[in-house]
Amino acid sequence: MKEYKSSYYNFIKDYGENKIAYNSKTGAVCLIEKDSTDKFMQIIENPEAADHTEEFFKNILEEGFIVEKDHDELQDLKELNHMVSSVSNVLRLTILPTETCNFTCPYCFIYTHRNKHMLEKTWKALFKLCQDFCEKNKDEKGFLLNLIWYGGEPLLVGKKIIEFMNKINNLLSQYPNGTLQSSILTNGYLLDFEMFQQLCRVNVRHIQVTVDGDAENHDKLRTLANNQPTFDKIYSNLLSIKENVLKDEKFTFAIRCNFLKSSVESSKRLIELFKKDFSQDKRFSLYFRPVYDFETDHESDEIEKSDFFGMTEGIQKQNELLLLTGQDIKHEYSVSNPLPEPIPSWCDSVNQNAYIIGYDGSIYICDTLITESEKAVGVLNDDGTITLKEEAKCWRKSIFERFDEVDGGSVQECIQCKLLPVCMGGCVRTRINNKGKACFWTEELIYKAMDEYAKLYGST
C-alpha cells in the first residue's frame, strides 16, 4: 500500500472563509471553499490518515499537493533542468542582424549602439551553423531550429532577414524531421502590414512589439533619433495588421509594455485601449515588464534613478497591472498570471545549445551584455563552428552544479528554497556580478499573488 506526504513546495493561506493553495513545483492553484477547507487541511497535514480511494484525495494528489512518501521532488527539478539544458536536438539562436536602432530610449541598457549591420561573412557562417545542425540531426526522430531576431532594431535590415529566412525555409524542406520556429522583437515602427505579411510568409510567426504605455508617456521616451514621436505610427501598424490579416492566419503577437514608477497610470490607460481594439483576437496578447536599473554606466537626463524599479517592487506592480487586464486578455509572455509557473531554467544561459550572435560573429550568453565586446564568450567561425572561451563555462552551470566560485556560496540556500521551481537559481548575470543570490520572487510576493489570484478567479 502506498504511503504519502505533503509536498515540500506547498503554499496555503486563508482567503476570507476559504483557502487558497498553490504548489510552486506543479504550478497548481486550488481555491477551496469553506465547506471543504477542514477536509483539505486534514489531508495535507496527515495524508496517511485520509481515504486514498476518495475522489477529493485523488484530485489533491494529481495536482501535486501531496506526493508519494519516498518521492524525491528535488530530483524531479534536477532532471527537468538537465533535460532542457543538455538537449542536443534544439538549436536556439538569438541573432543581432544590426546593432543600430532608430529609437533613442533613455533607459535602454543596449545604449552603446555600435551602428553596425551584420557582416556578410557572418550571414554565411550563420547559415552554415544552421545547415550543419540540420545535417547532424537528420537521423533523429525530430529536431528544432529556433531563430530569434533581436537588435538594435532588426527591421532596419528587414530585407536581409527575409532573404535569410527564405534560405532557411528551403534548407528545412530537405529535412522532414526538422521544425523551424522563428520570432522577432521589434519596436514596431517599421512593422506595417506588408512587412508583417512578408515575415509570416517566411515563418517568422511570433512577434513582439514594445511600447511604453499610451501615447502620452510613450512619446516622452520612445522617440526617433530626431525626437519625433512614434506611438501613433506603431499603433496604426498594429491596427492595420489586426484589421487586414486573415482570420485563420497562425501567429502570435505580443505587445510588451515597459513601465517606470512614473508611468503606471499610462500603462493602465493602455490596458483600456488594448481591451477596446484587440481583446477579441486571441492571437494578440498584452504583458508588462518593469524597467529595472541594470547597473550600467548609462546616464540619462530624462529619467531619475529613483524612477527605476527594484525586483520586489517591480514584480508587485507588474502583478497589479496584470490583475487589471482581467480574464479576457491573453498573456503570452507573462512571468505570472499572477502566480508564477514552474520553469526548467531562468533563461537560456544554462542551455548548452543557445547562443546570442552579434553582427561580427561574437558570441554572447546574456542579452544585457551584447554591446560590451569584452563580455563576448566566444566567436562564430567562418566555417559555421563555434569556439567558446573558458569563461563561458560559468554561464552554463545550473544551480544544481558547483556555482559557489561565482556567487559567494549561496547555492544550498537556493536548493532548500520553496521557490526553487519558479526561479531555478535566478539570473546568472546577477549571481556573477553580485556574488550572491538572484531572488526575483519572495514568499511574501507569493502570498500576495495568491490573494490577487483569488480576487481574479474566485470570490470571498
Coordinates of C-alpha atoms in Angstrom, one line a residue:
M1 CA 0.0 0.0 0.0
K2 CA 1.4 3.4 -1.0
E3 CA 2.3 6.0 1.6
Y4 CA 2.0 9.8 1.1
K5 CA 3.4 13.0 2.4
S6 CA 2.7 16.7 1.8
S7 CA 4.7 18.4 -1.0
Y8 CA 7.6 20.5 0.2
Y9 CA 6.5 23.2 -2.3
N10 CA 3.1 23.9 -0.9
F11 CA 1.8 27.4 -0.1
I12 CA -1.5 27.6 1.7
K13 CA -3.3 30.7 3.1
D14 CA -6.7 31.9 4.2
Y15 CA -8.8 33.9 1.8
G16 CA -11.9 35.1 3.7
E17 CA -13.6 31.9 5.0
N18 CA -12.0 29.9 2.2
K19 CA -8.4 28.8 1.5
I20 CA -6.2 29.1 -1.5
A21 CA -3.4 26.6 -2.1
Y22 CA -0.5 26.9 -4.6
N23 CA 2.2 24.5 -5.4
S24 CA 5.3 26.0 -6.9
K25 CA 6.6 22.7 -8.4
T26 CA 3.5 21.9 -10.4
G27 CA 2.0 25.4 -10.8
A28 CA -1.3 24.1 -9.5
V29 CA -3.6 26.5 -7.7
C30 CA -6.6 25.4 -5.8
L31 CA -9.4 27.6 -4.4
I32 CA -11.0 25.7 -1.5
E33 CA -14.5 26.7 -0.4
K34 CA -15.2 26.9 3.4
D35 CA -17.2 23.6 3.4
S36 CA -14.0 21.7 2.2
T37 CA -11.2 23.6 4.0
D38 CA -11.1 21.3 7.1
K39 CA -11.0 18.2 4.9
F40 CA -8.3 19.7 2.7
M41 CA -6.1 20.6 5.6
Q42 CA -6.5 17.2 7.3
I43 CA -5.3 15.6 4.1
I44 CA -2.3 18.0 3.8
E45 CA -1.3 17.6 7.4
N46 CA -1.8 13.9 7.6
P47 CA -2.2 12.3 4.2
E48 CA -1.8 8.8 5.7
A49 CA -5.0 9.1 7.7
A50 CA -7.1 10.0 4.6
D51 CA -9.2 7.7 2.4
H52 CA -6.9 7.2 -0.6
T53 CA -9.7 6.0 -2.7
E54 CA -11.8 9.1 -2.3
E55 CA -12.0 11.5 -5.4
F56 CA -11.1 14.5 -3.3
F57 CA -7.8 12.8 -2.2
K58 CA -7.1 11.8 -5.8
N59 CA -7.5 15.4 -7.0
I60 CA -5.1 16.7 -4.4
L61 CA -2.6 14.0 -5.4
E62 CA -3.0 14.7 -9.1
E63 CA -2.3 18.4 -8.6
G64 CA 0.9 17.7 -6.6
F65 CA -0.1 19.0 -3.2
I66 CA 0.7 15.5 -1.8
V67 CA 3.2 13.1 -3.2
E68 CA 4.3 9.5 -2.5
K69 CA 6.3 9.3 0.7
D70 CA 9.5 8.1 -1.0
H71 CA 9.3 10.5 -3.9
D72 CA 12.3 12.9 -4.3
E73 CA 10.8 16.2 -5.6
L74 CA 14.2 17.9 -5.8
Q75 CA 15.4 15.1 -8.1
D76 CA 12.5 15.9 -10.4
L77 CA 13.7 19.5 -10.6
K78 CA 17.3 18.4 -11.3
E79 CA 16.2 16.0 -14.1
L80 CA 13.9 18.7 -15.7
N81 CA 16.7 21.2 -15.6
H82 CA 19.2 18.7 -17.1
M83 CA 16.9 17.5 -19.7
V84 CA 16.3 21.0 -21.1
S85 CA 19.8 22.4 -20.7
S86 CA 21.6 19.4 -22.2
V87 CA 19.2 18.7 -25.1
S88 CA 21.2 18.4 -28.4
N89 CA 18.4 18.4 -30.9
V90 CA 17.4 22.0 -30.3
L91 CA 19.4 25.0 -31.5
R92 CA 18.3 28.3 -30.2
L93 CA 19.9 31.4 -31.8
T94 CA 19.3 35.0 -30.8
I95 CA 20.6 36.9 -33.8
L96 CA 21.5 40.6 -34.0
P97 CA 21.3 41.4 -37.7
T98 CA 22.0 45.0 -36.8
E99 CA 23.1 46.8 -33.6
T100 CA 21.8 50.1 -34.9
C101 CA 18.4 51.4 -33.7
N102 CA 16.1 54.1 -35.0
F103 CA 14.9 54.9 -31.4
T104 CA 16.8 56.6 -28.6
C105 CA 15.1 55.2 -25.5
P106 CA 16.9 56.8 -22.5
Y107 CA 16.7 53.7 -20.2
C108 CA 17.9 51.2 -22.8
F109 CA 20.7 49.0 -21.4
I110 CA 21.9 48.4 -25.0
Y111 CA 22.6 52.1 -25.3
T112 CA 26.1 51.9 -26.7
H113 CA 24.8 51.1 -30.2
R114 CA 27.8 50.3 -32.5
N115 CA 25.9 51.4 -35.6
K116 CA 26.8 48.2 -37.3
H117 CA 24.9 45.8 -39.6
M118 CA 25.7 42.1 -39.8
L119 CA 28.8 41.4 -41.9
E120 CA 28.3 39.3 -45.0
K121 CA 30.7 36.7 -43.7
T122 CA 28.6 36.4 -40.5
W123 CA 25.5 35.8 -42.5
K124 CA 27.3 33.0 -44.4
A125 CA 28.7 31.5 -41.2
L126 CA 25.3 31.7 -39.5
F127 CA 23.7 29.7 -42.4
K128 CA 26.5 27.2 -42.2
L129 CA 25.9 26.7 -38.5
C130 CA 22.2 26.0 -39.2
Q131 CA 23.0 23.8 -42.1
D132 CA 25.4 21.7 -40.0
F133 CA 22.9 21.4 -37.2
C134 CA 20.3 20.1 -39.5
E135 CA 22.6 17.6 -41.0
K136 CA 23.9 16.4 -37.6
N137 CA 20.3 15.7 -36.5
K138 CA 18.9 14.3 -39.8
D139 CA 18.6 10.8 -38.3
E140 CA 16.9 12.0 -35.0
K141 CA 13.2 11.5 -34.6
G142 CA 12.9 15.2 -34.6
F143 CA 14.8 18.5 -34.1
L144 CA 14.1 22.1 -33.7
L145 CA 15.8 25.2 -35.1
N146 CA 14.7 28.3 -33.2
L147 CA 15.7 31.7 -34.5
I148 CA 15.0 34.9 -32.6
W149 CA 15.7 38.2 -34.4
Y150 CA 16.8 40.9 -32.0
G151 CA 18.8 44.2 -32.1
G152 CA 19.2 47.1 -32.3
E153 CA 16.1 47.3 -34.4
P154 CA 16.1 44.2 -36.6
L155 CA 13.6 45.6 -39.2
L156 CA 16.2 48.2 -40.2
V157 CA 17.6 45.2 -42.2
G158 CA 14.2 43.6 -42.7
K159 CA 15.1 42.7 -46.3
K160 CA 18.2 40.7 -45.2
I161 CA 16.1 38.9 -42.6
I162 CA 13.5 37.9 -45.2
E163 CA 16.3 36.7 -47.6
F164 CA 18.0 34.7 -44.9
M165 CA 14.7 33.1 -43.7
N166 CA 13.9 32.1 -47.3
K167 CA 17.2 30.2 -47.4
I168 CA 16.4 28.6 -44.0
N169 CA 13.0 27.5 -45.2
N170 CA 14.5 25.9 -48.3
L171 CA 17.1 24.2 -46.0
L172 CA 14.4 22.8 -43.7
S173 CA 12.4 21.5 -46.6
Q174 CA 15.2 18.9 -47.1
Y175 CA 14.8 17.6 -43.6
P176 CA 11.2 16.3 -42.9
N177 CA 12.1 15.6 -39.3
G178 CA 13.0 19.2 -38.7
T179 CA 10.9 22.0 -37.2
L180 CA 11.5 25.7 -37.6
Q181 CA 10.3 28.4 -35.2
S182 CA 11.2 32.0 -35.6
S183 CA 10.3 35.2 -33.7
I184 CA 11.2 38.9 -33.9
L185 CA 11.5 41.5 -31.2
T186 CA 10.9 44.9 -32.7
N187 CA 9.9 48.5 -31.7
G188 CA 7.1 48.2 -34.3
Y189 CA 7.8 51.5 -36.2
L190 CA 8.6 49.7 -39.5
L191 CA 6.2 46.8 -39.0
D192 CA 3.5 47.8 -41.4
F193 CA 1.1 45.2 -42.8
E194 CA 3.2 44.5 -45.8
M195 CA 6.3 43.7 -43.7
F196 CA 4.1 41.6 -41.4
Q197 CA 2.9 39.5 -44.3
Q198 CA 6.5 39.0 -45.6
L199 CA 7.5 37.8 -42.1
C200 CA 4.6 35.3 -41.9
R201 CA 5.5 34.0 -45.4
V202 CA 9.0 33.1 -44.2
N203 CA 7.6 31.6 -41.0
V204 CA 8.6 34.4 -38.6
R205 CA 5.3 33.9 -36.8
H206 CA 6.0 35.0 -33.2
I207 CA 6.2 38.8 -33.0
Q208 CA 6.8 41.2 -30.1
V209 CA 6.4 44.9 -30.2
T210 CA 7.3 47.1 -27.2
V211 CA 5.5 50.2 -26.1
D212 CA 5.7 52.4 -23.0
G213 CA 2.1 52.8 -22.1
D214 CA -0.2 55.1 -24.1
A215 CA 0.9 57.9 -26.4
E216 CA 1.3 60.5 -23.7
N217 CA 4.0 58.6 -21.9
H218 CA 5.4 56.6 -24.8
D219 CA 6.3 59.6 -26.8
K220 CA 8.3 61.1 -24.0
L221 CA 10.6 58.1 -24.1
R222 CA 10.5 56.1 -27.3
T223 CA 11.3 58.7 -29.9
L224 CA 13.1 58.6 -33.2
A225 CA 16.7 59.9 -33.3
N226 CA 15.3 63.3 -34.3
N227 CA 13.0 63.3 -31.3
Q228 CA 9.8 62.8 -33.3
P229 CA 7.0 60.8 -31.6
T230 CA 6.4 57.2 -32.6
F231 CA 3.3 55.9 -30.8
D232 CA 0.7 56.8 -33.4
K233 CA 2.7 55.1 -36.2
I234 CA 3.3 52.0 -34.2
Y235 CA -0.3 51.7 -33.1
S236 CA -1.7 52.3 -36.6
N237 CA 0.6 49.5 -37.8
L238 CA -0.9 47.2 -35.1
L239 CA -4.4 48.1 -36.1
S240 CA -3.7 47.6 -39.8
I241 CA -2.4 44.1 -39.1
K242 CA -5.3 43.2 -37.0
E243 CA -7.9 44.5 -39.5
N244 CA -6.3 43.0 -42.6
V245 CA -4.9 39.7 -41.5
L246 CA -6.8 36.6 -42.4
K247 CA -8.8 35.0 -39.6
D248 CA -7.1 31.7 -40.0
E249 CA -3.5 33.0 -40.2
K250 CA -1.5 31.4 -37.5
F251 CA 0.8 33.7 -35.5
T252 CA 1.2 35.2 -32.0
F253 CA 1.6 38.9 -31.4
A254 CA 2.7 40.1 -28.0
I255 CA 2.5 43.7 -27.1
R256 CA 5.0 44.3 -24.3
C257 CA 4.5 47.4 -22.1
N258 CA 7.6 48.6 -20.3
F259 CA 6.8 50.8 -17.3
L260 CA 8.6 53.1 -14.8
K261 CA 7.2 54.1 -11.5
S262 CA 6.0 57.3 -13.1
S263 CA 4.2 55.6 -15.9
V264 CA 2.0 53.1 -14.1
E265 CA -1.1 55.2 -14.8
S266 CA -0.1 55.4 -18.5
S267 CA 0.1 51.6 -18.5
K268 CA -3.4 51.4 -17.1
R269 CA -4.7 53.6 -19.9
L270 CA -3.0 51.3 -22.4
I271 CA -4.9 48.3 -20.9
E272 CA -8.2 50.0 -21.8
L273 CA -7.0 50.8 -25.3
F274 CA -6.0 47.2 -25.8
K275 CA -9.2 45.9 -24.5
K276 CA -11.1 48.1 -27.0
D277 CA -9.1 47.2 -30.0
F278 CA -7.5 43.7 -29.5
S279 CA -9.2 41.7 -26.8
Q280 CA -11.4 39.9 -29.3
D281 CA -8.5 38.4 -31.2
K282 CA -6.6 35.9 -29.0
R283 CA -3.6 35.9 -31.3
F284 CA -2.8 39.3 -29.7
S285 CA -1.6 39.5 -26.1
L286 CA -0.5 42.2 -23.7
Y287 CA 2.0 41.9 -20.9
F288 CA 4.1 44.2 -18.6
R289 CA 7.7 44.5 -17.6
P290 CA 9.1 47.0 -15.0
V291 CA 12.2 48.9 -16.1
Y292 CA 15.0 47.8 -13.8
D293 CA 18.3 49.5 -13.2
F294 CA 20.7 47.2 -15.0
E295 CA 23.7 48.8 -13.3
T296 CA 25.3 50.2 -16.5
D297 CA 27.1 53.4 -16.6
H298 CA 24.4 54.9 -18.8
E299 CA 23.4 58.3 -17.6
S300 CA 20.1 59.9 -18.7
D301 CA 18.8 63.4 -18.1
E302 CA 15.3 62.2 -18.8
I303 CA 14.9 59.5 -16.1
E304 CA 15.9 59.7 -12.4
K305 CA 17.4 56.6 -10.9
S306 CA 14.6 56.6 -8.4
D307 CA 12.1 56.0 -11.2
F308 CA 13.5 52.5 -11.9
F309 CA 12.1 49.5 -10.0
G310 CA 13.8 47.2 -7.6
M311 CA 13.0 43.5 -8.1
T312 CA 10.4 43.1 -5.3
E313 CA 8.5 46.3 -6.1
G314 CA 8.7 45.6 -9.8
I315 CA 7.0 42.2 -9.7
Q316 CA 4.4 43.5 -7.2
K317 CA 3.4 46.3 -9.6
Q318 CA 3.6 44.0 -12.6
N319 CA 1.0 41.7 -10.9
E320 CA -1.2 44.7 -10.1
L321 CA -1.3 45.7 -13.8
L322 CA -1.9 42.1 -14.8
L323 CA -4.9 41.9 -12.5
L324 CA -6.4 45.0 -14.1
T325 CA -6.4 43.3 -17.5
G326 CA -8.9 40.8 -16.3
Q327 CA -9.5 37.3 -17.6
D328 CA -10.4 38.3 -21.2
I329 CA -6.8 39.2 -22.2
K330 CA -4.3 36.6 -23.2
H331 CA -0.9 36.8 -21.6
E332 CA 1.5 35.0 -23.9
Y333 CA 4.8 36.0 -22.2
S334 CA 3.7 36.5 -18.6
V335 CA 6.0 35.7 -15.8
S336 CA 2.9 35.2 -13.7
N337 CA -0.9 35.0 -14.0
P338 CA -0.5 36.3 -11.3
L339 CA 1.2 33.3 -9.8
P340 CA 4.4 32.1 -11.4
E341 CA 4.6 28.9 -13.5
P342 CA 7.4 26.4 -12.8
I343 CA 10.3 26.7 -15.2
P344 CA 13.2 24.4 -16.2
S345 CA 15.8 27.3 -16.0
W346 CA 15.7 31.0 -15.5
C347 CA 16.9 31.8 -19.0
D348 CA 18.8 30.2 -21.9
S349 CA 22.2 30.9 -20.4
V350 CA 22.4 27.4 -19.0
N351 CA 21.2 25.7 -22.2
Q352 CA 24.2 24.2 -24.0
N353 CA 22.8 24.9 -27.5
A354 CA 21.6 28.5 -27.0
Y355 CA 23.7 31.4 -28.3
I356 CA 23.4 35.2 -29.0
I357 CA 25.2 36.1 -32.2
G358 CA 26.4 39.7 -32.7
Y359 CA 26.9 41.4 -36.1
D360 CA 30.5 40.3 -36.3
G361 CA 30.0 36.8 -35.1
S362 CA 30.8 37.5 -31.5
I363 CA 29.0 35.1 -29.2
Y364 CA 27.3 36.2 -26.0
I365 CA 25.3 34.4 -23.4
C366 CA 23.3 37.3 -21.8
D367 CA 21.4 39.8 -23.9
T368 CA 22.1 42.6 -21.4
L369 CA 25.8 42.4 -22.3
I370 CA 25.7 42.5 -26.1
T371 CA 27.2 45.9 -26.5
E372 CA 30.2 45.1 -24.3
S373 CA 32.6 43.4 -26.7
E374 CA 34.8 42.3 -23.9
K375 CA 31.9 40.3 -22.5
A376 CA 31.7 38.1 -25.6
V377 CA 32.3 34.5 -24.6
G378 CA 33.2 33.1 -28.0
V379 CA 33.1 33.5 -31.7
L380 CA 31.2 32.1 -34.7
N381 CA 33.9 31.0 -37.1
D382 CA 33.7 31.4 -40.8
D383 CA 33.1 27.7 -41.3
G384 CA 30.0 27.7 -39.0
T385 CA 31.6 26.3 -35.9
I386 CA 31.6 28.0 -32.5
T387 CA 34.6 28.5 -30.3
L388 CA 33.9 29.3 -26.7
K389 CA 36.3 30.9 -24.2
E390 CA 36.9 29.3 -20.8
E391 CA 34.7 31.9 -19.0
A392 CA 31.7 30.7 -20.9
K393 CA 31.6 27.7 -18.5
C394 CA 30.3 29.6 -15.5
W395 CA 27.4 30.8 -17.5
R396 CA 26.4 27.3 -18.5
K397 CA 26.3 26.0 -14.9
S398 CA 22.9 25.3 -13.4
I399 CA 22.0 25.9 -9.7
F400 CA 22.5 22.1 -9.2
E401 CA 26.1 22.3 -10.3
R402 CA 29.0 23.9 -8.4
F403 CA 28.2 27.6 -8.5
D404 CA 30.0 28.7 -5.4
E405 CA 33.0 30.1 -7.1
V406 CA 31.0 32.8 -8.8
D407 CA 28.1 33.5 -6.4
G408 CA 29.6 33.5 -2.9
G409 CA 28.3 30.1 -1.9
S410 CA 24.6 30.7 -1.7
V411 CA 23.7 27.5 -3.6
Q412 CA 22.5 25.4 -0.7
E413 CA 20.1 28.1 0.5
C414 CA 18.6 28.3 -3.0
I415 CA 18.3 24.5 -3.3
Q416 CA 16.4 24.4 0.0
C417 CA 14.1 27.2 -1.0
K418 CA 10.4 26.5 -1.7
L419 CA 10.6 28.9 -4.6
L420 CA 13.3 27.0 -6.5
P421 CA 10.8 25.5 -9.1
V422 CA 9.8 29.0 -10.3
C423 CA 13.3 30.6 -10.4
M424 CA 15.9 27.8 -10.7
G425 CA 18.5 29.9 -9.1
G426 CA 17.5 33.2 -10.8
C427 CA 19.5 35.4 -13.1
V428 CA 23.1 34.1 -13.7
R429 CA 24.3 37.6 -14.6
T430 CA 23.1 38.8 -11.2
R431 CA 24.7 35.9 -9.4
I432 CA 28.1 36.5 -11.1
N433 CA 28.0 40.3 -10.7
N434 CA 26.7 40.5 -7.1
K435 CA 28.4 37.3 -5.9
G436 CA 25.2 36.1 -4.2
K437 CA 21.6 35.2 -4.6
A438 CA 19.5 36.5 -7.5
C439 CA 16.0 36.3 -6.0
F440 CA 13.1 37.5 -8.1
W441 CA 10.2 36.0 -6.2
T442 CA 9.9 36.0 -2.4
E443 CA 7.5 34.1 -0.2
E444 CA 5.8 37.4 0.7
L445 CA 5.2 38.1 -3.0
I446 CA 3.8 34.6 -3.5
Y447 CA 1.3 35.1 -0.8
K448 CA 0.3 38.5 -2.2
A449 CA -0.1 36.9 -5.6
M450 CA -2.3 34.2 -4.2
D451 CA -4.6 36.9 -2.9
E452 CA -4.6 38.5 -6.3
Y453 CA -5.3 35.2 -8.0
A454 CA -8.3 34.6 -5.6
K455 CA -9.7 38.1 -6.5
L456 CA -9.3 37.4 -10.2
Y457 CA -10.7 33.8 -10.3
G458 CA -12.7 33.3 -7.1
S459 CA -14.8 35.1 -4.5
T460 CA -14.8 35.6 -0.8

